C-alpha positions as a LaTeX table, in Angstrom:
\begin{tabular}{lrrr}
\hline
Residue & $x$ (\AA) & $y$ (\AA) & $z$ (\AA) \\
\hline
Unk1 & $-37.69$ & 9.00 & $-69.40$ \\
Unk2 & $-35.12$ & 6.36 & $-71.11$ \\
Unk3 & $-35.66$ & 2.93 & $-70.90$ \\
Unk4 & $-31.90$ & 1.65 & $-70.81$ \\
Unk5 & $-31.93$ & $-1.69$ & $-73.04$ \\
Unk6 & $-29.31$ & $-2.36$ & $-75.78$ \\
Unk7 & $-30.36$ & $-6.43$ & $-75.78$ \\
Unk8 & $-33.90$ & $-7.64$ & $-76.95$ \\
Unk9 & $-33.62$ & $-10.40$ & $-74.27$ \\
Unk10 & $-32.63$ & $-8.65$ & $-71.17$ \\
Unk11 & $-35.90$ & $-6.67$ & $-72.66$ \\
Unk12 & $-38.03$ & $-9.56$ & $-72.96$ \\
Unk13 & $-36.94$ & $-10.24$ & $-69.26$ \\
Unk14 & $-37.55$ & $-6.63$ & $-68.00$ \\
Unk15 & $-41.49$ & $-6.25$ & $-69.75$ \\
Unk16 & $-42.57$ & $-10.45$ & $-69.59$ \\
Unk17 & $-46.11$ & $-9.14$ & $-67.43$ \\
Unk18 & $-49.10$ & $-6.94$ & $-68.97$ \\
Unk19 & $-49.01$ & $-5.00$ & $-64.80$ \\
Unk20 & $-45.25$ & $-3.90$ & $-65.71$ \\
Unk21 & $-46.07$ & $-2.78$ & $-69.18$ \\
Unk22 & $-49.07$ & $-1.03$ & $-67.75$ \\
Unk23 & $-46.79$ & 1.04 & $-65.68$ \\
Unk24 & $-44.72$ & 2.04 & $-68.18$ \\
Unk25 & $-47.43$ & 2.71 & $-70.76$ \\
Unk26 & $-48.98$ & 4.99 & $-67.85$ \\
Unk27 & $-45.31$ & 7.15 & $-66.63$ \\
Unk28 & $-45.29$ & 7.69 & $-70.71$ \\
Unk29 & $-49.08$ & 9.00 & $-71.17$ \\
Unk30 & $-48.91$ & 11.37 & $-68.63$ \\
Unk31 & $-45.34$ & 11.65 & $-67.47$ \\
Unk32 & $-46.59$ & 14.17 & $-65.23$ \\
Unk33 & $-49.74$ & 12.76 & $-63.58$ \\
Unk34 & $-52.90$ & 11.18 & $-64.16$ \\
Unk35 & $-55.00$ & 14.68 & $-66.12$ \\
Unk36 & $-58.61$ & 13.74 & $-67.25$ \\
Unk37 & $-58.66$ & 14.02 & $-71.04$ \\
Unk38 & $-62.20$ & 15.25 & $-70.42$ \\
Unk39 & $-62.25$ & 17.94 & $-67.59$ \\
Unk40 & $-58.20$ & 17.97 & $-66.70$ \\
Unk41 & $-58.29$ & 16.84 & $-63.49$ \\
Unk42 & $-55.50$ & 15.58 & $-61.87$ \\
Unk43 & $-56.94$ & 12.60 & $-59.76$ \\
Unk44 & $-58.24$ & 9.54 & $-60.83$ \\
Unk45 & $-59.67$ & 6.00 & $-59.14$ \\
Unk46 & $-58.34$ & 3.11 & $-60.54$ \\
Unk47 & $-60.36$ & 0.98 & $-61.74$ \\
Unk48 & $-58.93$ & $-2.82$ & $-62.49$ \\
Unk49 & $-62.07$ & $-5.60$ & $-63.44$ \\
Unk50 & $-60.87$ & $-5.53$ & $-66.58$ \\
Unk51 & $-57.63$ & $-6.40$ & $-68.49$ \\
Unk52 & $-56.87$ & $-2.81$ & $-69.18$ \\
Unk53 & $-57.11$ & $-0.54$ & $-66.40$ \\
Unk54 & $-59.62$ & 2.26 & $-66.52$ \\
Unk55 & $-59.26$ & 5.48 & $-64.47$ \\
Unk56 & $-62.52$ & 7.19 & $-63.83$ \\
Unk57 & $-62.00$ & 11.10 & $-63.28$ \\
Unk58 & $-62.50$ & 12.10 & $-58.91$ \\
Unk59 & $-64.54$ & 15.47 & $-60.55$ \\
Unk60 & $-66.38$ & 14.51 & $-63.58$ \\
Unk61 & $-66.93$ & 10.79 & $-63.49$ \\
Unk62 & $-64.63$ & 10.23 & $-66.97$ \\
Unk63 & $-63.34$ & 6.66 & $-67.76$ \\
Unk64 & $-60.71$ & 6.84 & $-69.72$ \\
Unk65 & $-58.75$ & 3.53 & $-70.86$ \\
Unk66 & $-55.03$ & 3.38 & $-70.59$ \\
Unk67 & $-55.01$ & 2.80 & $-74.26$ \\
Unk68 & $-57.31$ & 5.37 & $-75.00$ \\
Unk69 & $-55.45$ & 8.02 & $-77.47$ \\
Unk70 & $-52.40$ & 5.42 & $-78.54$ \\
Unk71 & $-51.59$ & 4.20 & $-81.21$ \\
Unk72 & $-52.74$ & 0.91 & $-78.80$ \\
Unk73 & $-56.75$ & 1.89 & $-78.75$ \\
Unk74 & $-58.68$ & $-1.02$ & $-79.19$ \\
Unk75 & $-55.95$ & $-3.96$ & $-79.23$ \\
Unk76 & $-56.51$ & $-7.68$ & $-78.67$ \\
Unk77 & $-53.33$ & $-8.02$ & $-78.21$ \\
Unk78 & $-50.80$ & $-8.86$ & $-74.79$ \\
Unk79 & $-49.74$ & $-5.25$ & $-74.52$ \\
Unk80 & $-46.21$ & $-6.87$ & $-74.05$ \\
Unk81 & $-46.02$ & $-8.21$ & $-77.57$ \\
Unk82 & $-46.56$ & $-4.04$ & $-78.44$ \\
Unk83 & $-43.25$ & $-3.44$ & $-76.40$ \\
Unk84 & $-41.64$ & $-5.70$ & $-78.06$ \\
Unk85 & $-42.29$ & $-4.79$ & $-81.58$ \\
Unk86 & $-41.81$ & $-1.29$ & $-79.94$ \\
Unk87 & $-38.28$ & $-2.13$ & $-79.21$ \\
Unk88 & $-37.42$ & $-4.46$ & $-82.83$ \\
Unk89 & $-38.60$ & $-2.17$ & $-85.03$ \\
Unk90 & $-37.12$ & 1.18 & $-82.85$ \\
Unk91 & $-33.46$ & $-0.19$ & $-82.89$ \\
Unk92 & $-30.81$ & 1.58 & $-85.07$ \\
Unk93 & $-30.38$ & $-1.66$ & $-86.39$ \\
Unk94 & $-33.37$ & $-3.17$ & $-87.40$ \\
Unk95 & $-34.29$ & $-5.89$ & $-89.47$ \\
Unk96 & $-37.89$ & $-6.54$ & $-88.84$ \\
Unk97 & $-40.61$ & $-7.29$ & $-91.00$ \\
Unk98 & $-44.19$ & $-8.47$ & $-90.68$ \\
Unk99 & $-43.05$ & $-11.86$ & $-91.42$ \\
Unk100 & $-40.42$ & $-12.15$ & $-88.69$ \\
Unk101 & $-42.19$ & $-9.96$ & $-85.82$ \\
Unk102 & $-45.21$ & $-12.64$ & $-86.34$ \\
Unk103 & $-42.89$ & $-15.34$ & $-85.46$ \\
Unk104 & $-40.96$ & $-13.34$ & $-82.92$ \\
Unk105 & $-43.85$ & $-12.09$ & $-80.55$ \\
Unk106 & $-46.16$ & $-15.56$ & $-81.73$ \\
Unk107 & $-49.18$ & $-13.33$ & $-83.27$ \\
Unk108 & $-51.00$ & $-13.91$ & $-86.89$ \\
Unk109 & $-48.90$ & $-12.04$ & $-89.71$ \\
Unk110 & $-52.14$ & $-9.60$ & $-90.16$ \\
Unk111 & $-51.66$ & $-8.70$ & $-86.98$ \\
Unk112 & $-48.02$ & $-8.53$ & $-86.76$ \\
Unk113 & $-48.31$ & $-6.47$ & $-90.38$ \\
Unk114 & $-51.02$ & $-3.71$ & $-87.90$ \\
Unk115 & $-48.69$ & $-3.82$ & $-85.13$ \\
Unk116 & $-46.22$ & $-2.53$ & $-87.36$ \\
Unk117 & $-48.31$ & $-0.03$ & $-90.00$ \\
Unk118 & $-49.71$ & 1.52 & $-86.72$ \\
Unk119 & $-46.83$ & 2.05 & $-84.95$ \\
Unk120 & $-45.25$ & 3.85 & $-88.71$ \\
Unk121 & $-48.23$ & 5.52 & $-88.65$ \\
Unk122 & $-48.10$ & 7.14 & $-85.28$ \\
Unk123 & $-44.24$ & 7.86 & $-86.84$ \\
Unk124 & $-45.42$ & 9.83 & $-89.53$ \\
Unk125 & $-47.65$ & 11.97 & $-87.23$ \\
Unk126 & $-44.91$ & 12.90 & $-85.46$ \\
Unk127 & $-42.44$ & 14.07 & $-88.30$ \\
Unk128 & $-44.82$ & 16.11 & $-89.26$ \\
Unk129 & $-44.67$ & 17.79 & $-86.52$ \\
Unk130 & $-41.08$ & 18.58 & $-86.66$ \\
Unk131 & $-39.48$ & 21.28 & $-89.35$ \\
Unk132 & $-36.41$ & 21.53 & $-90.44$ \\
Unk133 & $-33.82$ & 24.51 & $-88.85$ \\
Unk134 & $-30.22$ & 25.77 & $-88.96$ \\
Unk135 & $-28.73$ & 24.83 & $-92.11$ \\
Unk136 & $-31.05$ & 23.20 & $-94.80$ \\
Unk137 & $-29.77$ & 20.64 & $-97.63$ \\
Unk138 & $-31.93$ & 19.48 & $-99.99$ \\
Unk139 & $-31.40$ & 16.62 & $-102.60$ \\
Unk140 & $-34.14$ & 13.95 & $-104.08$ \\
Unk141 & $-33.83$ & 10.88 & $-105.52$ \\
Unk142 & $-35.31$ & 7.69 & $-107.02$ \\
Unk143 & $-37.14$ & 4.17 & $-105.01$ \\
Unk144 & $-36.27$ & 1.63 & $-107.28$ \\
Unk145 & $-33.97$ & 3.05 & $-109.74$ \\
Unk146 & $-31.79$ & 0.44 & $-111.41$ \\
Unk147 & $-27.70$ & 1.09 & $-110.65$ \\
Unk148 & $-26.89$ & 0.92 & $-113.94$ \\
Unk149 & $-29.55$ & 2.94 & $-116.41$ \\
Unk150 & $-28.73$ & 5.12 & $-119.53$ \\
Unk151 & $-32.38$ & 7.26 & $-119.42$ \\
Unk152 & $-33.01$ & 10.06 & $-117.07$ \\
Unk153 & $-36.79$ & 9.27 & $-117.04$ \\
Unk154 & $-38.62$ & 7.99 & $-114.90$ \\
Unk155 & $-40.00$ & 4.37 & $-115.12$ \\
Unk156 & $-42.69$ & 2.88 & $-114.14$ \\
Unk157 & $-42.05$ & 1.09 & $-111.08$ \\
Unk158 & $-39.54$ & 4.02 & $-110.06$ \\
Unk159 & $-41.26$ & 6.38 & $-107.41$ \\
Unk160 & $-39.32$ & 9.89 & $-106.89$ \\
Unk161 & $-38.98$ & 11.28 & $-103.86$ \\
Unk162 & $-37.10$ & 14.36 & $-101.92$ \\
Unk163 & $-34.58$ & 14.43 & $-99.06$ \\
Unk164 & $-33.57$ & 16.95 & $-96.64$ \\
Unk165 & $-31.52$ & 17.53 & $-93.67$ \\
Unk166 & $-30.80$ & 19.82 & $-91.37$ \\
Unk167 & $-27.16$ & 20.53 & $-90.17$ \\
Unk168 & $-25.35$ & 21.43 & $-87.53$ \\
Unk169 & $-22.45$ & 23.43 & $-86.99$ \\
Unk170 & $-20.26$ & 20.86 & $-86.98$ \\
Unk171 & $-21.86$ & 20.11 & $-90.02$ \\
Unk172 & $-22.84$ & 16.36 & $-88.34$ \\
Unk173 & $-26.66$ & 15.73 & $-89.96$ \\
Unk174 & $-29.04$ & 16.54 & $-87.04$ \\
Unk175 & $-32.43$ & 15.78 & $-88.56$ \\
Unk176 & $-33.48$ & 14.21 & $-91.98$ \\
Unk177 & $-36.77$ & 13.71 & $-94.01$ \\
Unk178 & $-37.80$ & 11.15 & $-97.06$ \\
Unk179 & $-40.66$ & 12.42 & $-98.45$ \\
Unk180 & $-42.67$ & 10.19 & $-101.71$ \\
Unk181 & $-43.15$ & 12.73 & $-104.62$ \\
Unk182 & $-46.68$ & 11.69 & $-106.34$ \\
Unk183 & $-47.62$ & 14.08 & $-109.41$ \\
Unk184 & $-51.21$ & 14.53 & $-110.38$ \\
Unk185 & $-52.61$ & 11.78 & $-112.54$ \\
Unk186 & $-49.71$ & 9.38 & $-111.47$ \\
Unk187 & $-47.07$ & 10.87 & $-114.22$ \\
Unk188 & $-43.83$ & 9.96 & $-114.32$ \\
Unk189 & $-42.12$ & 12.89 & $-114.06$ \\
Unk190 & $-39.09$ & 13.34 & $-112.01$ \\
Unk191 & $-38.83$ & 16.26 & $-108.63$ \\
Unk192 & $-38.99$ & 18.82 & $-110.53$ \\
Unk193 & $-38.02$ & 23.05 & $-108.57$ \\
Unk194 & $-42.43$ & 23.38 & $-108.08$ \\
Unk195 & $-41.83$ & 19.86 & $-106.00$ \\
Unk196 & $-38.98$ & 21.33 & $-104.47$ \\
Unk197 & $-41.04$ & 25.11 & $-103.13$ \\
Unk198 & $-43.43$ & 22.82 & $-101.71$ \\
Unk199 & $-41.46$ & 20.27 & $-99.75$ \\
Unk200 & $-39.50$ & 23.75 & $-98.70$ \\
Unk201 & $-43.01$ & 25.42 & $-97.73$ \\
Unk202 & $-44.15$ & 22.02 & $-95.87$ \\
Unk203 & $-41.21$ & 20.53 & $-93.91$ \\
Unk204 & $-38.63$ & 23.40 & $-94.18$ \\
Unk205 & $-38.31$ & 26.63 & $-91.23$ \\
Unk206 & $-35.08$ & 28.38 & $-92.15$ \\
Unk207 & $-34.18$ & 31.04 & $-95.44$ \\
Unk208 & $-30.86$ & 28.96 & $-94.92$ \\
Unk209 & $-31.56$ & 25.91 & $-98.25$ \\
Unk210 & $-29.38$ & 24.95 & $-100.32$ \\
Unk211 & $-31.12$ & 22.89 & $-103.12$ \\
Unk212 & $-28.69$ & 20.18 & $-104.48$ \\
Unk213 & $-30.92$ & 18.42 & $-106.44$ \\
Unk214 & $-29.79$ & 19.23 & $-109.79$ \\
Unk215 & $-27.49$ & 16.52 & $-111.66$ \\
Unk216 & $-24.49$ & 18.29 & $-111.90$ \\
Unk217 & $-24.48$ & 19.99 & $-108.52$ \\
Unk218 & $-21.03$ & 19.94 & $-107.00$ \\
Unk219 & $-19.91$ & 19.47 & $-103.34$ \\
Unk220 & $-22.90$ & 17.66 & $-101.99$ \\
Unk221 & $-23.95$ & 17.04 & $-98.54$ \\
Unk222 & $-22.72$ & 13.57 & $-98.55$ \\
Unk223 & $-24.42$ & 12.63 & $-95.40$ \\
Unk224 & $-27.93$ & 13.43 & $-96.86$ \\
Unk225 & $-26.54$ & 12.10 & $-100.88$ \\
Unk226 & $-25.88$ & 8.59 & $-99.49$ \\
Unk227 & $-29.03$ & 8.76 & $-97.62$ \\
Unk228 & $-31.06$ & 9.03 & $-100.83$ \\
Unk229 & $-29.02$ & 7.03 & $-102.85$ \\
Unk230 & $-28.98$ & 4.02 & $-100.36$ \\
Unk231 & $-32.82$ & 4.44 & $-99.49$ \\
Unk232 & $-34.37$ & 1.89 & $-101.63$ \\
Unk233 & $-31.17$ & $-0.68$ & $-100.82$ \\
Unk234 & $-32.03$ & $-0.35$ & $-96.75$ \\
Unk235 & $-35.76$ & $-0.20$ & $-97.71$ \\
Unk236 & $-35.90$ & $-3.63$ & $-99.71$ \\
Unk237 & $-33.15$ & $-5.34$ & $-97.70$ \\
Unk238 & $-36.01$ & $-5.80$ & $-95.27$ \\
Unk239 & $-39.50$ & $-5.78$ & $-96.68$ \\
Unk240 & $-38.01$ & $-6.98$ & $-100.69$ \\
Unk241 & $-39.99$ & $-4.06$ & $-102.23$ \\
Unk242 & $-43.04$ & $-2.02$ & $-100.74$ \\
Unk243 & $-46.11$ & $-0.50$ & $-102.54$ \\
Unk244 & $-46.20$ & 3.47 & $-103.59$ \\
Unk245 & $-49.14$ & 3.27 & $-101.64$ \\
Unk246 & $-47.43$ & 2.90 & $-98.52$ \\
Unk247 & $-43.82$ & 3.56 & $-99.40$ \\
Unk248 & $-44.21$ & 6.69 & $-97.30$ \\
Unk249 & $-44.64$ & 4.99 & $-93.71$ \\
Unk250 & $-41.40$ & 3.07 & $-94.90$ \\
Unk251 & $-39.33$ & 6.08 & $-95.76$ \\
Unk252 & $-40.71$ & 7.47 & $-92.42$ \\
Unk253 & $-39.58$ & 4.14 & $-90.72$ \\
Unk254 & $-36.16$ & 4.59 & $-92.22$ \\
Unk255 & $-35.43$ & 8.69 & $-91.39$ \\
Unk256 & $-37.13$ & 7.46 & $-87.92$ \\
Unk257 & $-34.46$ & 4.99 & $-86.91$ \\
Unk258 & $-31.31$ & 7.30 & $-88.61$ \\
Unk259 & $-32.59$ & 10.94 & $-86.98$ \\
Unk260 & $-32.39$ & 8.96 & $-82.77$ \\
Unk261 & $-29.39$ & 7.09 & $-83.64$ \\
Unk262 & $-27.04$ & 10.15 & $-84.91$ \\
Unk263 & $-25.72$ & 11.26 & $-82.18$ \\
Unk264 & $-27.73$ & 8.84 & $-79.30$ \\
Unk265 & $-27.42$ & 5.67 & $-77.87$ \\
Unk266 & $-30.13$ & 2.85 & $-79.01$ \\
Unk267 & $-32.22$ & 3.13 & $-75.77$ \\
Unk268 & $-33.26$ & 6.67 & $-76.77$ \\
Unk269 & $-35.07$ & 5.82 & $-80.13$ \\
Unk270 & $-36.78$ & 2.91 & $-78.17$ \\
Unk271 & $-37.73$ & 6.27 & $-75.54$ \\
Unk272 & $-38.69$ & 8.31 & $-78.34$ \\
Unk273 & $-40.58$ & 5.54 & $-80.14$ \\
Unk274 & $-42.65$ & 5.11 & $-77.15$ \\
Unk275 & $-43.50$ & 8.04 & $-75.73$ \\
Unk276 & $-44.84$ & 8.37 & $-79.94$ \\
Unk277 & $-46.68$ & 5.47 & $-79.17$ \\
Unk278 & $-48.43$ & 6.32 & $-75.81$ \\
Unk279 & $-49.17$ & 9.77 & $-76.72$ \\
Unk280 & $-50.68$ & 9.35 & $-80.34$ \\
Unk281 & $-54.21$ & 8.53 & $-82.01$ \\
Unk282 & $-54.60$ & 5.04 & $-83.29$ \\
Unk283 & $-55.21$ & 4.29 & $-87.19$ \\
Unk284 & $-57.60$ & 1.74 & $-88.22$ \\
Unk285 & $-56.81$ & $-1.58$ & $-90.48$ \\
Unk286 & $-59.54$ & 0.14 & $-93.03$ \\
Unk287 & $-58.04$ & 3.91 & $-93.07$ \\
Unk288 & $-54.79$ & 2.04 & $-93.68$ \\
Unk289 & $-55.92$ & $-0.48$ & $-96.56$ \\
Unk290 & $-58.42$ & 2.11 & $-98.04$ \\
Unk291 & $-57.46$ & 3.03 & $-102.10$ \\
Unk292 & $-57.75$ & 6.86 & $-101.12$ \\
Unk293 & $-55.36$ & 6.57 & $-99.06$ \\
Unk294 & $-52.16$ & 8.67 & $-99.42$ \\
Unk295 & $-50.14$ & 9.91 & $-96.29$ \\
Unk296 & $-47.40$ & 11.38 & $-99.82$ \\
Unk297 & $-46.09$ & 14.41 & $-99.98$ \\
Unk298 & $-48.19$ & 15.32 & $-103.39$ \\
Unk299 & $-47.41$ & 18.44 & $-104.70$ \\
Unk300 & $-50.13$ & 19.13 & $-106.90$ \\
Unk301 & $-51.05$ & 22.90 & $-106.66$ \\
Unk302 & $-47.43$ & 23.61 & $-108.19$ \\
Unk303 & $-47.13$ & 20.47 & $-110.21$ \\
Unk304 & $-45.82$ & 21.31 & $-113.91$ \\
Unk305 & $-47.88$ & 20.96 & $-116.66$ \\
\hline
\end{tabular}
């Protein structure tokens, strides 16, 4: 399903009521028609006495909210504001942070922060279902690495990561992933061959893999090399630095916009994020802020001694 909007004002004019958002969310949540979450029955009666419609299964009487099992589950924020946030986050030229979003859609900073992180978590979960195939190039980088430095070691505040990309037969980057690497006991280490092996085991399904992470590797695949080099600049340009705890979420956001704008229109990334939002289990504020939460690639099994 495509939503052919590239202009934010046009998008807002189309999705200016809850009713329009309900219809669109229904189409993304149940693209082949209603299906009961409990018994998979295909027919339901619609209950409209609440703010968010309920669908009562005509077979087992189970009542399913339209926003149940979506990133919007439990929200008190109007859906049209969620839709505006989805548009702004999905656009290839996105330049949106929680402060700007709170001003644009008229919500508190905390609500804007939560909406963005719920969407990033949904992007992360969707990305985990995609593996790299075809020819795969692997490289590594360091988030927050100074432009000019003479030391080969990781410094405090710097964060190592691994990047990889599927390359099609035309030599174009088809899909890219950046994954934060955290070693045991938060040791400050460069990316090792063990980290690369762990990454490939998790995210790659092909034997055609070239590891370009060595310092003196010649003829690097330039699109991936540029992505690894510029990741810090792109993230910090909008967010002015992020904590290690949430760094993976920002890597996933960056790669999402790149992946769905490589050979497509902005409408494709919008449609993709609407689908992800409509079919992903939400994460709570408590889970997001939990001290033990870590969604980074942590290759403890392969950590070097």
